DNA sequence: CCCTGATTCGC
DNA sequence: GCGAATCAGG
């Protein structure tokens, strides 16, 4: 397998989206987890919570910096090269620049068909309500809402009028979330449930989907990544 | 053991 | 450039 533009794009999106190298690997198919990691690094996509080497940098203070070089594993690295040239490396490098300059190179032809984001069913990473599932290490804003200073009887906003709110839910009404929590018009489906399920028939179709065996996932997947929120 | 990403190095 | 082998932390 070779790294085509599309495969690289998938890799990039999934990597930045927080998918693990393993997930990316068997999503792409034909490549190993190592291959994905190797490629990701070659692409310059690095920096993401690695289990190893959290990088503990507290060098100077009063220690001689010179004696820190040959620490331990000489078994693999011969490298007898005498290169005592420590470049000052003055330029600070802002990382975000690397990913911002991509629009030109893309093959975004108008013939690209991706008209129906609703019908995609990537089970791995999009949850009900359209949230992108991420690893625990990837949470960015742990504290979204500033708590109100005074509790007030939650006046129903105009947007929610007639909608099924949390308090309206019963085991007869579909609990499928519409919109996103925190938004003014967040509510629930409210249709009559599919008996025995928490959702109506339509949303049961969204909630319960067959999981294909690992190796058998569809090879050319419509990407969930970059795709709009499903609603 | 399993998982993870990082790194090295022969190809 | 590629990726298996290896390392190392969770």
CSV table of N, CA and C in Angstrom, one decimal, chain A residues 101-208:
chain,number,residue,atom,x,y,z
A,101,UNK,N,-1.4,26.1,6.2
A,101,UNK,CA,-1.2,26.4,4.8
A,101,UNK,C,-1.5,25.2,3.9
A,102,UNK,N,-2.6,24.7,4.0
A,102,UNK,CA,-2.9,23.5,3.3
A,102,UNK,C,-3.8,23.7,2.1
A,103,UNK,N,-4.6,24.7,2.0
A,103,UNK,CA,-5.7,24.8,1.0
A,103,UNK,C,-5.2,24.7,-0.4
A,104,UNK,N,-4.0,25.1,-0.7
A,104,UNK,CA,-3.6,25.1,-2.1
A,104,UNK,C,-3.4,23.7,-2.7
A,105,UNK,N,-2.9,22.9,-1.8
A,105,UNK,CA,-2.5,21.6,-2.3
A,105,UNK,C,-3.6,20.6,-2.5
A,106,UNK,N,-4.7,20.9,-2.1
A,106,UNK,CA,-5.8,20.0,-2.1
A,106,UNK,C,-6.4,19.8,-3.5
A,107,UNK,N,-6.9,18.6,-3.6
A,107,UNK,CA,-7.6,18.3,-4.9
A,107,UNK,C,-9.1,18.5,-4.7
A,108,UNK,N,-9.5,19.6,-4.3
A,108,UNK,CA,-10.9,19.8,-4.1
A,108,UNK,C,-11.6,20.2,-5.4
A,109,UNK,N,-11.8,19.2,-6.1
A,109,UNK,CA,-12.6,19.5,-7.4
A,109,UNK,C,-14.1,19.5,-7.0
A,110,UNK,N,-14.8,20.3,-7.8
A,110,UNK,CA,-16.2,20.4,-7.5
A,110,UNK,C,-17.0,19.1,-7.7
A,111,UNK,N,-16.3,18.2,-8.3
A,111,UNK,CA,-17.0,16.9,-8.6
A,111,UNK,C,-17.0,16.0,-7.4
A,112,UNK,N,-16.4,16.5,-6.3
A,112,UNK,CA,-16.3,15.7,-5.1
A,112,UNK,C,-17.7,15.5,-4.5
A,113,UNK,N,-18.2,14.3,-4.5
A,113,UNK,CA,-19.6,14.1,-4.0
A,113,UNK,C,-19.5,13.8,-2.5
A,114,UNK,N,-20.0,14.6,-1.7
A,114,UNK,CA,-20.2,14.3,-0.3
A,114,UNK,C,-21.5,15.0,0.2
A,115,UNK,N,-22.6,14.7,-0.5
A,115,UNK,CA,-23.8,15.5,-0.3
A,115,UNK,C,-24.6,15.1,1.0
A,116,UNK,N,-24.4,14.0,1.4
A,116,UNK,CA,-25.3,13.5,2.5
A,116,UNK,C,-24.5,13.1,3.7
A,117,UNK,N,-24.2,14.0,4.5
A,117,UNK,CA,-23.4,13.7,5.8
A,117,UNK,C,-24.3,13.0,6.8
A,118,UNK,N,-25.6,13.1,6.6
A,118,UNK,CA,-26.5,12.4,7.6
A,118,UNK,C,-26.5,10.9,7.5
A,119,UNK,N,-26.2,10.4,6.3
A,119,UNK,CA,-26.4,9.0,6.1
A,119,UNK,C,-25.1,8.2,6.5
A,120,UNK,N,-24.1,9.0,6.8
A,120,UNK,CA,-22.9,8.2,7.1
A,120,UNK,C,-23.0,7.5,8.4
A,121,UNK,N,-22.4,6.4,8.6
A,121,UNK,CA,-22.5,5.7,9.8
A,121,UNK,C,-21.1,5.2,10.3
A,122,UNK,N,-20.3,6.1,10.5
A,122,UNK,CA,-19.0,5.7,11.1
A,122,UNK,C,-19.2,5.5,12.5
A,123,UNK,N,-19.1,4.2,12.9
A,123,UNK,CA,-19.5,3.9,14.3
A,123,UNK,C,-18.4,4.3,15.3
A,124,UNK,N,-17.2,4.4,14.8
A,124,UNK,CA,-16.1,4.6,15.7
A,124,UNK,C,-16.1,5.9,16.4
A,125,UNK,N,-16.5,7.0,15.7
A,125,UNK,CA,-16.2,8.2,16.3
A,125,UNK,C,-17.3,9.3,16.5
A,126,UNK,N,-18.4,9.0,16.0
A,126,UNK,CA,-19.4,10.0,16.1
A,126,UNK,C,-20.6,9.5,17.0
A,127,UNK,N,-20.8,10.1,18.0
A,127,UNK,CA,-21.9,9.7,19.0
A,127,UNK,C,-23.2,10.4,18.7
A,128,UNK,N,-24.2,10.0,19.4
A,128,UNK,CA,-25.5,10.6,19.3
A,128,UNK,C,-25.4,12.1,19.5
A,129,UNK,N,-25.9,12.9,18.7
A,129,UNK,CA,-25.8,14.3,18.8
A,129,UNK,C,-24.7,14.9,18.0
A,130,UNK,N,-23.9,14.0,17.5
A,130,UNK,CA,-22.8,14.4,16.6
A,130,UNK,C,-21.5,14.8,17.3
A,131,UNK,N,-21.4,14.3,18.5
A,131,UNK,CA,-20.1,14.6,19.2
A,131,UNK,C,-19.0,13.7,18.6
A,132,UNK,N,-17.9,14.3,18.4
A,132,UNK,CA,-16.7,13.5,18.0
A,132,UNK,C,-16.1,12.9,19.3
A,133,UNK,N,-16.1,11.6,19.3
A,133,UNK,CA,-15.5,11.0,20.5
A,133,UNK,C,-14.0,11.1,20.5
A,134,UNK,N,-13.5,11.5,21.6
A,134,UNK,CA,-12.0,11.6,21.7
A,134,UNK,C,-11.5,10.9,22.9
A,135,UNK,N,-10.3,10.7,22.8
A,135,UNK,CA,-9.6,10.1,24.0
A,135,UNK,C,-9.6,11.0,25.2
A,136,UNK,N,-9.5,10.4,26.3
A,136,UNK,CA,-9.5,11.2,27.5
A,136,UNK,C,-8.4,12.3,27.6
A,137,UNK,N,-7.3,12.0,26.9
A,137,UNK,CA,-6.2,13.0,26.9
A,137,UNK,C,-6.5,14.2,26.0
A,138,UNK,N,-7.6,14.1,25.3
A,138,UNK,CA,-7.7,15.1,24.3
A,138,UNK,C,-8.8,16.2,24.7
A,139,UNK,N,-9.3,16.0,25.8
A,139,UNK,CA,-10.3,17.0,26.2
A,139,UNK,C,-9.6,18.4,26.3
A,140,UNK,N,-10.3,19.3,25.8
A,140,UNK,CA,-9.6,20.6,25.8
A,140,UNK,C,-10.2,21.6,26.8
A,141,UNK,N,-11.5,21.7,26.8
A,141,UNK,CA,-12.1,22.6,27.7
A,141,UNK,C,-13.0,21.9,28.7
A,142,UNK,N,-12.4,21.6,29.8
A,142,UNK,CA,-13.0,20.8,30.8
A,142,UNK,C,-14.1,21.6,31.5
A,143,UNK,N,-14.0,22.9,31.5
A,143,UNK,CA,-15.0,23.6,32.3
A,143,UNK,C,-15.7,24.6,31.4
A,144,UNK,N,-16.7,24.1,30.7
A,144,UNK,CA,-17.5,25.0,29.8
A,144,UNK,C,-18.3,26.1,30.4
A,145,UNK,N,-19.3,25.8,31.2
A,145,UNK,CA,-20.2,26.8,31.6
A,145,UNK,C,-19.8,27.5,32.9
A,146,UNK,N,-19.8,28.8,32.9
A,146,UNK,CA,-19.6,29.5,34.2
A,146,UNK,C,-20.9,29.4,35.0
A,147,UNK,N,-20.8,28.9,36.2
A,147,UNK,CA,-22.0,28.7,37.0
A,147,UNK,C,-22.7,30.0,37.3
A,148,UNK,N,-23.9,30.0,37.3
A,148,UNK,CA,-24.7,31.2,37.6
A,148,UNK,C,-24.5,31.5,39.1
A,149,UNK,N,-24.6,32.7,39.4
A,149,UNK,CA,-24.3,33.1,40.8
A,149,UNK,C,-25.6,32.9,41.6
A,150,UNK,N,-26.7,32.9,41.0
A,150,UNK,CA,-27.9,32.7,41.7
A,150,UNK,C,-28.8,31.8,40.9
A,151,UNK,N,-29.3,30.9,41.6
A,151,UNK,CA,-30.2,29.9,40.9
A,151,UNK,C,-31.5,30.4,40.7
A,152,UNK,N,-31.9,30.3,39.4
A,152,UNK,CA,-33.2,30.9,39.0
A,152,UNK,C,-34.0,29.8,38.4
A,153,UNK,N,-35.3,29.9,38.5
A,153,UNK,CA,-36.2,28.8,38.1
A,153,UNK,C,-36.2,28.5,36.6
A,154,UNK,N,-35.1,28.6,35.9
A,154,UNK,CA,-34.9,28.1,34.6
A,154,UNK,C,-36.1,28.5,33.7
A,155,UNK,N,-36.2,29.7,33.3
A,155,UNK,CA,-37.3,30.1,32.5
A,155,UNK,C,-37.2,29.5,31.1
A,156,UNK,N,-38.2,29.0,30.7
A,156,UNK,CA,-38.2,28.3,29.3
A,156,UNK,C,-37.9,29.4,28.3
A,157,UNK,N,-36.9,29.1,27.5
A,157,UNK,CA,-36.6,30.1,26.4
A,157,UNK,C,-37.6,29.9,25.3
A,158,UNK,N,-37.7,30.9,24.6
A,158,UNK,CA,-38.7,30.9,23.4
A,158,UNK,C,-38.4,29.8,22.5
A,159,UNK,N,-37.1,29.5,22.3
A,159,UNK,CA,-36.7,28.5,21.3
A,159,UNK,C,-37.2,27.1,21.7
A,160,UNK,N,-37.4,26.9,23.0
A,160,UNK,CA,-37.7,25.6,23.5
A,160,UNK,C,-39.1,25.4,23.6
A,161,UNK,N,-39.9,26.4,23.4
A,161,UNK,CA,-41.3,26.3,23.5
A,161,UNK,C,-41.9,25.2,22.6
A,162,UNK,N,-42.6,24.3,23.2
A,162,UNK,CA,-43.2,23.2,22.4
A,162,UNK,C,-42.3,22.1,22.2
A,163,UNK,N,-41.0,22.2,22.6
A,163,UNK,CA,-40.1,21.1,22.4
A,163,UNK,C,-40.1,20.2,23.6
A,164,UNK,N,-39.5,19.1,23.4
A,164,UNK,CA,-39.5,18.1,24.5
A,164,UNK,C,-38.2,18.4,25.3
A,165,UNK,N,-38.4,18.9,26.5
A,165,UNK,CA,-37.2,19.3,27.3
A,165,UNK,C,-36.9,18.1,28.2
A,166,UNK,N,-35.8,18.2,28.9
A,166,UNK,CA,-35.4,17.1,29.8
A,166,UNK,C,-36.5,16.7,30.8
A,167,UNK,N,-37.2,17.7,31.3
A,167,UNK,CA,-38.2,17.4,32.3
A,167,UNK,C,-39.5,16.8,31.6
A,168,UNK,N,-39.6,16.9,30.3
A,168,UNK,CA,-40.7,16.3,29.7
A,168,UNK,C,-40.5,14.9,29.4
A,169,UNK,N,-39.3,14.4,29.5
A,169,UNK,CA,-39.0,13.0,29.1
A,169,UNK,C,-39.8,12.0,29.9
A,170,UNK,N,-40.2,11.0,29.2
A,170,UNK,CA,-40.8,9.9,30.0
A,170,UNK,C,-40.3,8.6,29.2
A,171,UNK,N,-40.7,7.5,29.7
A,171,UNK,CA,-40.2,6.3,29.0
A,171,UNK,C,-41.1,6.0,27.8
A,172,UNK,N,-42.0,6.9,27.5
A,172,UNK,CA,-42.8,6.8,26.3
A,172,UNK,C,-42.3,7.7,25.2
A,173,UNK,N,-41.4,8.6,25.5
A,173,UNK,CA,-40.9,9.6,24.6
A,173,UNK,C,-39.5,9.3,24.2
A,174,UNK,N,-39.2,9.5,22.9
A,174,UNK,CA,-37.9,9.3,22.4
A,174,UNK,C,-36.9,10.3,23.0
A,175,UNK,N,-35.8,9.7,23.5
A,175,UNK,CA,-34.8,10.5,24.2
A,175,UNK,C,-33.7,11.0,23.4
A,176,UNK,N,-33.8,10.9,22.1
A,176,UNK,CA,-32.7,11.2,21.2
A,176,UNK,C,-32.5,12.8,21.3
A,177,UNK,N,-31.3,13.1,21.6
A,177,UNK,CA,-31.0,14.6,21.7
A,177,UNK,C,-31.0,15.3,20.4
A,178,UNK,N,-31.6,16.5,20.4
A,178,UNK,CA,-31.6,17.3,19.2
A,178,UNK,C,-30.8,18.5,19.5
A,179,UNK,N,-29.8,18.8,18.7
A,179,UNK,CA,-29.0,19.9,19.0
A,179,UNK,C,-27.9,19.5,20.0
A,180,UNK,N,-27.4,20.4,20.7
A,180,UNK,CA,-26.3,20.1,21.6
A,180,UNK,C,-26.5,20.8,22.9
A,181,UNK,N,-26.2,20.0,24.0
A,181,UNK,CA,-26.4,20.6,25.3
A,181,UNK,C,-25.8,21.9,25.5
A,182,UNK,N,-26.4,22.8,26.1
A,182,UNK,CA,-25.9,24.1,26.3
A,182,UNK,C,-26.4,25.1,25.3
A,183,UNK,N,-26.9,24.6,24.1
A,183,UNK,CA,-27.5,25.5,23.2
A,183,UNK,C,-28.9,25.8,23.6
A,184,UNK,N,-29.3,27.0,23.1
A,184,UNK,CA,-30.6,27.5,23.6
A,184,UNK,C,-31.8,26.5,23.2
A,185,UNK,N,-31.6,25.9,22.0
A,185,UNK,CA,-32.8,25.1,21.6
A,185,UNK,C,-32.5,23.6,21.8
A,186,UNK,N,-31.6,23.3,22.6
A,186,UNK,CA,-31.4,21.9,22.9
A,186,UNK,C,-32.6,21.2,23.5
A,187,UNK,N,-33.0,20.1,22.9
A,187,UNK,CA,-34.2,19.4,23.4
A,187,UNK,C,-34.1,18.0,22.9
A,188,UNK,N,-35.2,17.3,23.1
A,188,UNK,CA,-35.2,15.8,22.8
A,188,UNK,C,-36.2,15.6,21.7
A,189,UNK,N,-36.1,14.4,21.1
A,189,UNK,CA,-36.9,14.1,20.0
A,189,UNK,C,-38.4,14.1,20.4
A,190,UNK,N,-38.7,13.3,21.4
A,190,UNK,CA,-40.1,13.4,21.9
A,190,UNK,C,-41.1,12.5,21.1
A,191,UNK,N,-40.7,11.9,20.1
A,191,UNK,CA,-41.6,11.0,19.4
A,191,UNK,C,-42.0,9.8,20.3
A,192,UNK,N,-43.0,9.1,19.9
A,192,UNK,CA,-43.4,7.9,20.6
A,192,UNK,C,-42.2,6.9,20.4
A,193,UNK,N,-41.9,6.2,21.5
A,193,UNK,CA,-40.7,5.3,21.4
A,193,UNK,C,-41.1,4.0,20.7
A,194,UNK,N,-40.0,3.5,20.1
A,194,UNK,CA,-40.1,2.1,19.6
A,194,UNK,C,-40.2,1.2,20.8
A,195,UNK,N,-41.3,0.5,21.0
A,195,UNK,CA,-41.5,-0.2,22.3
A,195,UNK,C,-40.3,-1.1,22.7
A,196,UNK,N,-39.8,-0.9,23.9
A,196,UNK,CA,-38.7,-1.6,24.4
A,196,UNK,C,-37.4,-0.8,24.2
A,197,UNK,N,-37.4,0.3,23.5
A,197,UNK,CA,-36.2,1.1,23.3
A,197,UNK,C,-36.4,2.5,23.8
A,198,UNK,N,-35.3,3.2,24.1
A,198,UNK,CA,-35.5,4.6,24.6
A,198,UNK,C,-35.7,5.6,23.5
A,199,UNK,N,-35.6,5.1,22.2
A,199,UNK,CA,-35.8,6.0,21.1
A,199,UNK,C,-37.0,5.6,20.2
A,200,UNK,N,-37.3,6.5,19.4
A,200,UNK,CA,-38.4,6.2,18.4
A,200,UNK,C,-37.7,5.3,17.3
A,201,UNK,N,-38.6,4.9,16.4
A,201,UNK,CA,-38.1,3.9,15.4
A,201,UNK,C,-36.9,4.5,14.6
A,202,UNK,N,-37.2,5.7,14.2
A,202,UNK,CA,-36.1,6.4,13.4
A,202,UNK,C,-34.8,6.5,14.1
A,203,UNK,N,-34.8,6.9,15.3
A,203,UNK,CA,-33.6,7.1,16.0
A,203,UNK,C,-33.0,5.8,16.5
A,204,UNK,N,-33.8,4.8,16.7
A,204,UNK,CA,-33.3,3.4,16.9
A,204,UNK,C,-32.3,3.0,15.8
A,205,UNK,N,-32.8,3.4,14.6
A,205,UNK,CA,-32.0,3.1,13.4
A,205,UNK,C,-30.6,3.8,13.5
A,206,UNK,N,-30.6,4.9,14.1
A,206,UNK,CA,-29.3,5.6,14.3
A,206,UNK,C,-28.5,5.1,15.4
A,207,UNK,N,-29.2,4.7,16.5
A,207,UNK,CA,-28.5,4.3,17.7
A,207,UNK,C,-27.9,2.9,17.7
A,208,UNK,N,-28.6,2.1,17.0
A,208,UNK,CA,-28.2,0.7,17.0
A,208,UNK,C,-27.8,0.2,15.6
